[in-house]
Coordinates of C-alpha atoms in Angstrom, one line a residue:
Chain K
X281 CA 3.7 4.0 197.5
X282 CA 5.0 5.6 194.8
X283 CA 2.7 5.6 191.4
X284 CA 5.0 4.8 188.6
X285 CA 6.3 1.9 190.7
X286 CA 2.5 0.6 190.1
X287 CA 1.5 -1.7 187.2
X288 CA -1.0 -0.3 185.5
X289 CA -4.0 -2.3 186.5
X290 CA -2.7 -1.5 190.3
X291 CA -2.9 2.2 188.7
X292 CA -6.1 2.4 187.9
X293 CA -7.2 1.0 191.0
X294 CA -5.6 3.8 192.7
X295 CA -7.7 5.9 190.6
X296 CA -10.6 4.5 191.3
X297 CA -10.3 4.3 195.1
X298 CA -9.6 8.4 195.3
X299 CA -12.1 9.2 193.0
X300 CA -14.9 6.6 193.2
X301 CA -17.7 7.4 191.0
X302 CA -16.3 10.2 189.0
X303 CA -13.9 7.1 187.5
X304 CA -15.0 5.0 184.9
X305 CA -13.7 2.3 182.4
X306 CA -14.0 2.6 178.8
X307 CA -13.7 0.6 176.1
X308 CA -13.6 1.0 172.6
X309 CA -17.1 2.0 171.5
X310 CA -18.0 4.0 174.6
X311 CA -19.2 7.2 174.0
X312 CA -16.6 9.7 175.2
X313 CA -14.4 8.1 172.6
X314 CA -16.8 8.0 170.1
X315 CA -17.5 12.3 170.5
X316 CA -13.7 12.3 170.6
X317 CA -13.6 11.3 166.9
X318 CA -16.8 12.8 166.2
X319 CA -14.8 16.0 167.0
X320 CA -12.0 15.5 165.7
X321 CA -14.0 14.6 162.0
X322 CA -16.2 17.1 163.0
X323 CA -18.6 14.8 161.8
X324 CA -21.5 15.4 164.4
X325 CA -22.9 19.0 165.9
X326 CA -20.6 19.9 168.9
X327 CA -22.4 22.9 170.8
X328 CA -20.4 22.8 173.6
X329 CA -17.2 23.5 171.7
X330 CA -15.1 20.9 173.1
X331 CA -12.1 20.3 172.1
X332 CA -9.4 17.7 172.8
X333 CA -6.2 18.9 174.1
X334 CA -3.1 16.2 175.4
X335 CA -0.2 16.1 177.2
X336 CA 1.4 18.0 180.2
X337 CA 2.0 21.1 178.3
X338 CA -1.2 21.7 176.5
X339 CA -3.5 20.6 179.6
X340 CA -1.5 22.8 182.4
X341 CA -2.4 25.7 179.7
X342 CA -6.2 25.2 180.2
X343 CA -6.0 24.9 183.7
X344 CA -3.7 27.7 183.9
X345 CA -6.0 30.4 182.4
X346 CA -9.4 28.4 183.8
X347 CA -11.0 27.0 180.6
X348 CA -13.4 24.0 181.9
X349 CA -12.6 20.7 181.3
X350 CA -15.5 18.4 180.9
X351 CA -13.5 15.1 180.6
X352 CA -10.5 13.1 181.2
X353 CA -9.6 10.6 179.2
X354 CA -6.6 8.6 181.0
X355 CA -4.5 6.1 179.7
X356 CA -2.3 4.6 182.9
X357 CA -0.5 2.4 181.0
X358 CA 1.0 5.7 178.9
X359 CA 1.5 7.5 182.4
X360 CA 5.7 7.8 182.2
X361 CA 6.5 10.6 184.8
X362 CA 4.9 11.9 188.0
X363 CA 4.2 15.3 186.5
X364 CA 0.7 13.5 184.2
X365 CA -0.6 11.5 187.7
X366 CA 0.1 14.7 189.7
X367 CA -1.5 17.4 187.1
X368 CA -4.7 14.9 187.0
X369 CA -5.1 14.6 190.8
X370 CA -4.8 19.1 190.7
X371 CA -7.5 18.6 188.4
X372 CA -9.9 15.9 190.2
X373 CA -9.2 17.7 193.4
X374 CA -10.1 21.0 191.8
X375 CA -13.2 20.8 190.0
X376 CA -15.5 17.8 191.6
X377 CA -17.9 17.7 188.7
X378 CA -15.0 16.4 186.5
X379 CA -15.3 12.6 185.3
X380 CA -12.1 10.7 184.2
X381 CA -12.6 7.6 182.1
X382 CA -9.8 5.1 182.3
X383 CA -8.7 3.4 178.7
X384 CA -6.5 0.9 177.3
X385 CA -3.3 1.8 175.3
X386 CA -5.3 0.4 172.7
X387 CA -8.2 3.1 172.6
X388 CA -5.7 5.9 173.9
X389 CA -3.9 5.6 170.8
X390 CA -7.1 5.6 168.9
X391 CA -8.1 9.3 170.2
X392 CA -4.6 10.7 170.6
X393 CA -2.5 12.2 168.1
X394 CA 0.9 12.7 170.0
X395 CA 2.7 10.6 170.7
X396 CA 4.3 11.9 173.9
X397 CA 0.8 12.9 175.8
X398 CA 2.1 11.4 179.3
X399 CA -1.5 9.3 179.1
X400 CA -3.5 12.2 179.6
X401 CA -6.5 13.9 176.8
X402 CA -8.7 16.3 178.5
X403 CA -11.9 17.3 176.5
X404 CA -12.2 21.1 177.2
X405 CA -14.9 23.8 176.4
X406 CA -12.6 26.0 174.2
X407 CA -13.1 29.7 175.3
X408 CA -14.7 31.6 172.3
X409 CA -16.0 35.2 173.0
X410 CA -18.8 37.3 171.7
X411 CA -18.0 41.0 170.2
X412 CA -20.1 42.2 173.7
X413 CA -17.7 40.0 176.1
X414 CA -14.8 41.9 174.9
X415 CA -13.3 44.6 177.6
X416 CA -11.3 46.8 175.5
X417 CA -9.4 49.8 176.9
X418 CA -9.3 53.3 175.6
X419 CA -6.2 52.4 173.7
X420 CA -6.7 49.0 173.1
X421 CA -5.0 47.1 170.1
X422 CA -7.4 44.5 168.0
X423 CA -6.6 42.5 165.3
X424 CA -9.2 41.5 162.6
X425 CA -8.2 38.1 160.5
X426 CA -10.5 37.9 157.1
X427 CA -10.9 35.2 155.6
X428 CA -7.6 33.2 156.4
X429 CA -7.6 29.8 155.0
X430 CA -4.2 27.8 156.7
X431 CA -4.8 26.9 160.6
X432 CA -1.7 27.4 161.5
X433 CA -1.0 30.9 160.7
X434 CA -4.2 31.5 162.5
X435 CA -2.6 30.0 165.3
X436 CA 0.8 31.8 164.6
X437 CA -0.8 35.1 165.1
X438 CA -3.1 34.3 168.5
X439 CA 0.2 33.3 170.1
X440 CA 2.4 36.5 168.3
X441 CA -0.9 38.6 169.9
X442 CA -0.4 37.3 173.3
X443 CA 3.4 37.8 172.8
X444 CA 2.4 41.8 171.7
X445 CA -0.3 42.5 174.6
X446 CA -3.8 42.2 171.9
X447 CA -6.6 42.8 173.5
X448 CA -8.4 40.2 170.9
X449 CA -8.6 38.4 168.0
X450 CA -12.0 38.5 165.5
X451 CA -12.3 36.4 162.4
X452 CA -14.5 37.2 159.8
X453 CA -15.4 35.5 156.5
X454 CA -13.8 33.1 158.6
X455 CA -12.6 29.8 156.4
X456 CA -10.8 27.5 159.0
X457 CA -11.9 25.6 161.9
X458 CA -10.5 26.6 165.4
X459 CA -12.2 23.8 167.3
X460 CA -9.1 21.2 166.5
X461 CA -6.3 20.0 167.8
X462 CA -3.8 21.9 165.4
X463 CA -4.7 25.3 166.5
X464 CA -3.6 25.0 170.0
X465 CA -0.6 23.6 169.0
X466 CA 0.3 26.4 166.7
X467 CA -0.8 28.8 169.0
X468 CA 1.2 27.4 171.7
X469 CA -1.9 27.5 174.0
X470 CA -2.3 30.8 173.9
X471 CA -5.7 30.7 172.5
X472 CA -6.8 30.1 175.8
X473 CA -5.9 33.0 177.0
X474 CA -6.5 35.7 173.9
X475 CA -9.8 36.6 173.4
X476 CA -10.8 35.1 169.9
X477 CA -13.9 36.0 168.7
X478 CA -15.9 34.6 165.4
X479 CA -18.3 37.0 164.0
X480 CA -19.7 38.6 160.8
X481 CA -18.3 41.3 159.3
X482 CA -21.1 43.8 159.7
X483 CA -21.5 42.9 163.3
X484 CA -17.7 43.0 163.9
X485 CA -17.9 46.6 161.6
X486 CA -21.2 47.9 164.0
X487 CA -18.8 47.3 167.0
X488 CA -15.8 49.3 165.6
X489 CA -17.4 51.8 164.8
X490 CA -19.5 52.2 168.1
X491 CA -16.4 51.4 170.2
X492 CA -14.9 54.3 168.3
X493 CA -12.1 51.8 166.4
X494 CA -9.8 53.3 163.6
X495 CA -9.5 50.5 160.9
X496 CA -5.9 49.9 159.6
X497 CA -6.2 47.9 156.4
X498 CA -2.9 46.1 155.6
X499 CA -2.3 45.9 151.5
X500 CA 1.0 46.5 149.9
X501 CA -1.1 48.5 147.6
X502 CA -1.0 51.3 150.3
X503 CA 1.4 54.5 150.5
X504 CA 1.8 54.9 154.1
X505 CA 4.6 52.6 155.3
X506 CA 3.3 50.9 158.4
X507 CA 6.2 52.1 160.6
X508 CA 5.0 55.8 159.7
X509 CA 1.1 54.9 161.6
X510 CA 0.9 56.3 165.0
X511 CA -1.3 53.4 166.5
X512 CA -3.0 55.8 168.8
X513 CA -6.7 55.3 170.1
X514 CA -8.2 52.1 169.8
X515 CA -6.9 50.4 166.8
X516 CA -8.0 47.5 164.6
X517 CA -5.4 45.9 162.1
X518 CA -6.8 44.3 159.3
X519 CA -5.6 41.2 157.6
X520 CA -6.5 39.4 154.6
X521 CA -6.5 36.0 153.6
X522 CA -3.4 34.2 152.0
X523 CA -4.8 34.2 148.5
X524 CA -7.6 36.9 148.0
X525 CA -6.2 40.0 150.5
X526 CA -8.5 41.2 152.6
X527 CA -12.2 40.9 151.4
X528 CA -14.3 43.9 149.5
X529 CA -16.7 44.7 152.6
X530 CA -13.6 46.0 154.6
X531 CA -12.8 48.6 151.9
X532 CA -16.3 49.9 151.8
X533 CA -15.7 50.9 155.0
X534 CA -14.1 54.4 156.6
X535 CA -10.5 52.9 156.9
X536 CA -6.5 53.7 156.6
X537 CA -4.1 51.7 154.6
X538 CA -0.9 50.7 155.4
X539 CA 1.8 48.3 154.0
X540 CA 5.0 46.4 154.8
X541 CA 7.7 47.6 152.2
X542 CA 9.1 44.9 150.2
X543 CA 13.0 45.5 149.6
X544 CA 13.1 42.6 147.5
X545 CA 11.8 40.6 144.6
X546 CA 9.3 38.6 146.2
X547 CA 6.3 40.7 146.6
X548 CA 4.8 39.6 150.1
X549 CA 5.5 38.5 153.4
X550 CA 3.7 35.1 155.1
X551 CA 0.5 36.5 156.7
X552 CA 1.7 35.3 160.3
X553 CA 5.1 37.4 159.6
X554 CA 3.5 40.5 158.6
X555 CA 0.9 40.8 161.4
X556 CA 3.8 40.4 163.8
X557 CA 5.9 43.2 162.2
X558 CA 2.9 45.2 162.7
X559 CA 2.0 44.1 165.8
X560 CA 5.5 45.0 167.4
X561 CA 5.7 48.5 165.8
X562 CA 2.1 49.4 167.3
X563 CA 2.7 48.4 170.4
X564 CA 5.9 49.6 171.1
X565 CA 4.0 53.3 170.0
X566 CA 1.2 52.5 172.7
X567 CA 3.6 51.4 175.0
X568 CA 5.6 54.7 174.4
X569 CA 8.9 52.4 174.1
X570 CA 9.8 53.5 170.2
X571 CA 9.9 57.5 171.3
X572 CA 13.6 56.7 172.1
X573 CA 14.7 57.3 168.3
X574 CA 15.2 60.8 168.1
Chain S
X66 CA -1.3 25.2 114.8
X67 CA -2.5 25.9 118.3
X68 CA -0.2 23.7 120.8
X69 CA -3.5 22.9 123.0
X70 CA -5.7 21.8 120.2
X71 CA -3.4 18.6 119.9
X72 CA -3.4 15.6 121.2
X73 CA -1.1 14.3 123.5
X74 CA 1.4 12.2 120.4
X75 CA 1.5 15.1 118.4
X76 CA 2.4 17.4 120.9
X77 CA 5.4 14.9 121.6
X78 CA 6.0 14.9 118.3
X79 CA 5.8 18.6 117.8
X80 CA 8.4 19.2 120.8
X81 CA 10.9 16.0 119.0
X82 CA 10.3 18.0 115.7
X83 CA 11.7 21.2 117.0
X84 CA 14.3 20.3 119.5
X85 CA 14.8 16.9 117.9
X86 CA 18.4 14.7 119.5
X87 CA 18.0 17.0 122.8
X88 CA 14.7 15.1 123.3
X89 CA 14.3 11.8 124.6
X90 CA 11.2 9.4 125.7
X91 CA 11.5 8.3 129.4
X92 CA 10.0 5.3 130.8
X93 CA 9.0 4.3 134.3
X94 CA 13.0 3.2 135.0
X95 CA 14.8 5.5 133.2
X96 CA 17.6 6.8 134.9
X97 CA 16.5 10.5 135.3
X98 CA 13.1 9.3 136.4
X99 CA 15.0 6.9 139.2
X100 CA 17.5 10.3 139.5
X101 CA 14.5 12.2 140.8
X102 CA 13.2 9.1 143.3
X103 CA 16.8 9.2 144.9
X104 CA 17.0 13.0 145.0
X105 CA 13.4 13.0 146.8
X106 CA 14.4 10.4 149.0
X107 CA 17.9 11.4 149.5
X108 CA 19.3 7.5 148.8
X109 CA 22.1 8.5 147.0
X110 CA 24.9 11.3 146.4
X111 CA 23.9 14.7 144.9
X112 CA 27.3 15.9 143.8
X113 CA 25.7 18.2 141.8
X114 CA 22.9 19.8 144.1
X115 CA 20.0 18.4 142.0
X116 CA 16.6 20.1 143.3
X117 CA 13.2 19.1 141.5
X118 CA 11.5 22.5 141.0
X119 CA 7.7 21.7 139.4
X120 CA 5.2 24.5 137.7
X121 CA 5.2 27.2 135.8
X122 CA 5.6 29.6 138.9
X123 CA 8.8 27.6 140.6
X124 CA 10.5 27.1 137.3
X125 CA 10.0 30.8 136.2
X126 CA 11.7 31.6 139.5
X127 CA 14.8 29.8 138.8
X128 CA 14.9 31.0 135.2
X129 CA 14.8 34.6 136.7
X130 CA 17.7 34.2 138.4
X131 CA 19.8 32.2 136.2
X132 CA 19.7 29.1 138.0
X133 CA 21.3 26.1 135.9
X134 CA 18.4 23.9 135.0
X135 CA 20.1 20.5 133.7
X136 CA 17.2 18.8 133.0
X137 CA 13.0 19.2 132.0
X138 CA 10.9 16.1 133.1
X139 CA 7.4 16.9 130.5
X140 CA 4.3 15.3 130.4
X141 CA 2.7 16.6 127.6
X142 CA -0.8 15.3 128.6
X143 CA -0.4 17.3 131.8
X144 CA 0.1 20.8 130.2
X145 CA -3.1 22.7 130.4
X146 CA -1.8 26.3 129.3
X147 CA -0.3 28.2 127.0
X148 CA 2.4 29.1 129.9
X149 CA 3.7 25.7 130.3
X150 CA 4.8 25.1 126.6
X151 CA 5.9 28.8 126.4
X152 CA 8.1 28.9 129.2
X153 CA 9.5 25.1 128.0
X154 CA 10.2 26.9 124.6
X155 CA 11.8 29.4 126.0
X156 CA 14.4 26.9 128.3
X157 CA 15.2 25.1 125.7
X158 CA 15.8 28.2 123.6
X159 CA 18.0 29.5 126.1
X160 CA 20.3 26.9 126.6
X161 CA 21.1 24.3 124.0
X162 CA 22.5 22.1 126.4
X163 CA 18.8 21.1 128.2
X164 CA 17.3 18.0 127.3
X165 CA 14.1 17.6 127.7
X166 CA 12.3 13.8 128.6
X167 CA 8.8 13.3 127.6
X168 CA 7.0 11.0 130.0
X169 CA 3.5 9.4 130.5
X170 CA 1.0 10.6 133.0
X171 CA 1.8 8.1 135.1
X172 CA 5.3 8.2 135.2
X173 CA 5.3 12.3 135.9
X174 CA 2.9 11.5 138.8
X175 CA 5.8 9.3 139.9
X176 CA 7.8 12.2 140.1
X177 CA 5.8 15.1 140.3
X178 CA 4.4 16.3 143.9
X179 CA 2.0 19.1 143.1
X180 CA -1.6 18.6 141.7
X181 CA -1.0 22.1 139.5
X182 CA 2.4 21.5 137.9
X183 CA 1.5 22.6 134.4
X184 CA 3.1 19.2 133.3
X185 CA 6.6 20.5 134.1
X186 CA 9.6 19.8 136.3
X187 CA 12.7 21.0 136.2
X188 CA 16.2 19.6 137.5
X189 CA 17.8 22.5 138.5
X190 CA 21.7 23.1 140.6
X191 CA 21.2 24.3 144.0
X192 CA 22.9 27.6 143.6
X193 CA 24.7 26.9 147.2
X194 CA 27.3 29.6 147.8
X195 CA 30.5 29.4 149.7
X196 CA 31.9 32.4 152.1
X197 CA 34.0 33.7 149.8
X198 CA 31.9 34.4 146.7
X199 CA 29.7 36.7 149.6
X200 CA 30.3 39.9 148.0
X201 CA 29.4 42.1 151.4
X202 CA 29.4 46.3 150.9
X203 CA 30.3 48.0 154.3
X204 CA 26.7 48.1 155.4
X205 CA 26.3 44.5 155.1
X206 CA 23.0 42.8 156.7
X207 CA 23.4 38.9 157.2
X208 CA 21.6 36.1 158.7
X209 CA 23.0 33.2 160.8
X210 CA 20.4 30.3 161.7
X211 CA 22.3 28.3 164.1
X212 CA 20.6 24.7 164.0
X213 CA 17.4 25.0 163.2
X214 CA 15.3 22.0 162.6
X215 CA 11.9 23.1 160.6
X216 CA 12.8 23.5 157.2
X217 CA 10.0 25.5 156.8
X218 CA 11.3 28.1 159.1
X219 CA 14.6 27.9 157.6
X220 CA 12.4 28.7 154.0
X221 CA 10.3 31.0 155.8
X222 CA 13.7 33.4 157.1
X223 CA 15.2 33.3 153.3
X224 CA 11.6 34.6 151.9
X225 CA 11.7 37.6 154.5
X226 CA 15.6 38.1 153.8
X227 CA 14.8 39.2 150.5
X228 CA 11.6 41.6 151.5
X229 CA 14.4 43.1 153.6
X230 CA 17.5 42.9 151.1
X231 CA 19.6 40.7 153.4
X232 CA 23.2 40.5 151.7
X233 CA 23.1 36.2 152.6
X234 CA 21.8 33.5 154.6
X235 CA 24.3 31.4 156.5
X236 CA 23.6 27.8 158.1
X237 CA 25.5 26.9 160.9
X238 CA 24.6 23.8 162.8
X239 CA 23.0 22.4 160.1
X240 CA 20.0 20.4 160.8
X241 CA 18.1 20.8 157.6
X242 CA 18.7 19.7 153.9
X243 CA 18.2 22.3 151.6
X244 CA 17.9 20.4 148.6
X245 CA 14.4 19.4 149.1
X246 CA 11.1 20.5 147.3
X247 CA 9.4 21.7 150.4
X248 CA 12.3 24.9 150.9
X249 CA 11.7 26.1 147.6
X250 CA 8.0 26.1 148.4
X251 CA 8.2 28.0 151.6
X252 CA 11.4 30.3 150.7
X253 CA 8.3 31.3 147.7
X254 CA 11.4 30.7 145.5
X255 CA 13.8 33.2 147.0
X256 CA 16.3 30.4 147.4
X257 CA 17.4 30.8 144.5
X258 CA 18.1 34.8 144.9
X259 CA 19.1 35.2 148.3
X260 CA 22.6 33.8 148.5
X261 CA 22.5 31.1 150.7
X262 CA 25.7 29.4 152.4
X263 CA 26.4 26.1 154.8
X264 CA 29.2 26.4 156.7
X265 CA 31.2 25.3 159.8
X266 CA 30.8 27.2 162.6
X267 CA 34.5 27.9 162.6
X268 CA 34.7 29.3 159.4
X269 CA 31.8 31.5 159.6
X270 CA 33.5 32.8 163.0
X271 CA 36.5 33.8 161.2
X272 CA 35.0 35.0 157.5
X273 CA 32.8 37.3 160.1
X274 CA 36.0 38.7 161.9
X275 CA 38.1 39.2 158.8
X276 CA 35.4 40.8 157.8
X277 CA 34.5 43.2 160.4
X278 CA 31.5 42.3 161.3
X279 CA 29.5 42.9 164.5
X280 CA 27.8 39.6 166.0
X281 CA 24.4 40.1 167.6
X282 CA 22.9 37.3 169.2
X283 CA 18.9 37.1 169.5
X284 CA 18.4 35.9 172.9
X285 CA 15.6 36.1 175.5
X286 CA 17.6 36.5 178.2
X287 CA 19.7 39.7 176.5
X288 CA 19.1 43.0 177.9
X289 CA 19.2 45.3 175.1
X290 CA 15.8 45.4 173.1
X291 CA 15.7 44.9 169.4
X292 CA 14.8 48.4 168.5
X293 CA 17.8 49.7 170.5
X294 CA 20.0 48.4 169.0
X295 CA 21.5 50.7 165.9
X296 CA 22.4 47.9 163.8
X297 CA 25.1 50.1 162.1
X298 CA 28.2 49.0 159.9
X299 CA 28.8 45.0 159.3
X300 CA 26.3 43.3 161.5
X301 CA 25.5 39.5 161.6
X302 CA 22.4 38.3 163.4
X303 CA 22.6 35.1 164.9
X304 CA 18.9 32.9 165.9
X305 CA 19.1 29.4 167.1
X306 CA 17.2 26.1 167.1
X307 CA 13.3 26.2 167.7
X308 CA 14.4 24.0 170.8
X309 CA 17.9 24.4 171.9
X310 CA 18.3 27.9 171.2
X311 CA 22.1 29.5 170.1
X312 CA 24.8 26.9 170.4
X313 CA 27.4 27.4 173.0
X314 CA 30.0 28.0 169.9
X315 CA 28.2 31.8 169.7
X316 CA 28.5 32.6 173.1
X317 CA 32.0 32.2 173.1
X318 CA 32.8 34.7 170.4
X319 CA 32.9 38.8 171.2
X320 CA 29.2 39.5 170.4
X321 CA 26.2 41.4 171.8
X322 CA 22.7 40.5 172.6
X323 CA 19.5 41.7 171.6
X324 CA 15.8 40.6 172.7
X325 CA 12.8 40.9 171.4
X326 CA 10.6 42.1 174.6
X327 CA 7.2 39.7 175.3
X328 CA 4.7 41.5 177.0
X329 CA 2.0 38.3 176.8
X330 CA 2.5 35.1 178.8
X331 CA 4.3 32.9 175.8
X332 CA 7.8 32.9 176.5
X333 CA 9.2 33.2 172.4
X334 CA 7.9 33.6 169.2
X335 CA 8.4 31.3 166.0
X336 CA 11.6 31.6 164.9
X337 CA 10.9 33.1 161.6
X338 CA 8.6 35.7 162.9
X339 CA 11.1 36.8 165.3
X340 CA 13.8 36.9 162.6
X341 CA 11.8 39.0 160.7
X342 CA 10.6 41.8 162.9
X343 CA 14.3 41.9 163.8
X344 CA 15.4 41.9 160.1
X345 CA 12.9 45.0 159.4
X346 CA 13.9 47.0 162.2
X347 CA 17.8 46.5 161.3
X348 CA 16.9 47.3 157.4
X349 CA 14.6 50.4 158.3
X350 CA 17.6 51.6 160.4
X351 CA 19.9 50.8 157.6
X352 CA 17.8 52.7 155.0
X353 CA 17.8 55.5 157.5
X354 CA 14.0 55.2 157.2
X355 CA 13.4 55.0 161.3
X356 CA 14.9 58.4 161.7
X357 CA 11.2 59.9 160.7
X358 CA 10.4 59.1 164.2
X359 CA 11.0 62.6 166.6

């Protein structure tokens, strides 16, 4: 028997037989839909920080780097290649206290916001650290967002830190709300496997100092060009928000300044941009890659 | 008389007073009000590169750099500084072929996409540029995007080619329409400084070869890192489509390749951040401001 051969009814049953009571119906106003756009409108406490992630892609990312998903929501009807019925069977099979709930196209479309998510929305428990979780090596590379208001550069930079080997992320004075839908898209899933941490700044500044961090703030008002910073030790890189720079507390604090050099008229780089440049030229340096220009 | 302290008639009739036949009152249909609607929409021929540029800040921008502006759409009732009817004054100073159309709230809404446009808009000509006005010195820096499809990344790249004093932009491939509100938002204006040029693939291949130039491809699979590459003399660097990468076009021609290393899990980075920490480390090297490194 092949799956996509089934209708969908004949679908679900098939579900339903190889899961039995971990497989529910749900309609409209049943309450894993209902926390779904409670979420999503962040309209209602969510202590368990779950967050809905769809499609293939997003959902092999979770599994991939182990973040626990609490619920599937399943649309068979939506189900359009072997790879969504497969991926949910690796999940069932793999963690038994998992509960799929089996919906019309009708409420599928009413929780999901892509439209190519093969029929499958998993509600995960997004992976946010504590300062004291953090494992960071003697020459470990941290970068400290403050303050950033737009999502999406947010995500830009967790998925430029994977790409550049951060050992975390920490907000502070943060001003945007990780637990949606847009930030794992932006980060292109990597923000479940960065460490991302959400703290205030005094805590985040006690653990600097007694992790013995040097603090790099980034403002163009700085003389030392950052490609002229050795990066050695362990390292935080401080950015500020989009509008405001990087918040007074920072620069009340025992720090070095560096900046991007602007060759042009325009008198800053996007904040996602910048931290990359950054990123790359620090860790090359700890990598010991950039000691080839001689 | 302070501009501010009068009401919305007698500031109309302040601006008809001083400019008098170059002024005109617009209605909800007038043509340059229904020119704006197909320019936005893109339902008609532009023959003339028409962009709606709105604000103090945008309009400034494309005064700087001595962008045509053939037409100011003003809503008197909308202008809540001194900047806006300073700067207006100043246009119509400038050039005594700008007229000026004084419209109703309403109507400007009609037109106007920003909540804080100072009451202003401004029809301005693309400043599009063909190969042959490039004016290239023998250390030339250019850009090639090769099909890209986010305008905002396209916007993005021509905002970082200024920071690094890129000679031009070229478009190959093209996917995107330039003449559109949102790339003079997220090129933070420098569209109108940074040269910017569409052409065919064909041409750009020859202009490039007459012109000595080296082609270097940015390509994951390359084995040469970024940063060893020296980027001397003419060099052209070619980034492709957020999905579909370089066209098959580029890998015909005699180029080289250059990648920029991932030490993470993600596979890329965002086009325009990977643009830019390529453009910094070609423009540092230019500068001959990497050779502080021993």
């Amino acid at each position: 028997m092949k799956f996509l051969d089934l209708d969908f009814e004949e679908r679900n049953q098939y579900i339903k037989n190889k899961y039995g009571r971990r497989v529910f119906f749900a309609g409209n106003k049943h309450g894993v839909i209902t926390l779904v756009e409670h979420i999503k409108k962040n309209s209602k406490p969510n202590p368990e920080l779950l967050v809905p992630v769809e499609g293939v892609w997003g959902i092999q990312f979770a599994y991939k780097y182990q973040v626990k998903i609490k619920y599937m929501i399943v649309c068979t009807e939506e189900m359009n290649s072997n790879e969504s019925i497969m991926l949910l069977e690796t999940l069932m099979d793999d963690d038994s206290e998992l509960r799929a709930y089996l919906v019309s196209k009708k409420v599928f479309n009413k929780v999901s916001e892509k439209a190519n998510s093969a029929g499958i929305l998993a509600l995960c428990k997004f992976p946010k650290r504590d300062l004291e979780d953090l494992n960071v090596d003697k020459n470990a590379l941290v970068v400290i967002l403050d303050g950033l208001e737009i999502l999406g550069n947010v995500g830009t930079i967790v998925r430029s830190a994977d790409g550049t080997d951060v050992s975390a992320v920490i907000i502070t004075n943060k001003k945007t709300r990780l637990i949606h839908p847009k930030f794992i898209k932006s980060s292109q899933g990597s923000c479940f496997k960065v460490p991302i941490v959400e703290a205030d700044f005094k805590d985040v500044h006690q653990w600097l100092v007694k992790n013995d961090f040097r603090i790099i703030l980034t403002d163009t008002r700085s003389s030392l060009n950052y490609y002229e910073e050795s990066y050695e030790g362990r390292v935080a890189i401080v950015m500020g928000s989009e509008r405001y720079g990087i918040s007074k507390d920072w620069y009340d604090t025992d720090y070095a300044g560096i900046k991007i050099p602007m060759f042009g008229d325009c008198d800053s780089l996007n904040v996602g941009i910048a931290t990359t440049v950054i990123l790359y030229e620090a860790t090359l340096k700890k990598k010991k890659m950039l000691t080839r220009f001689i």
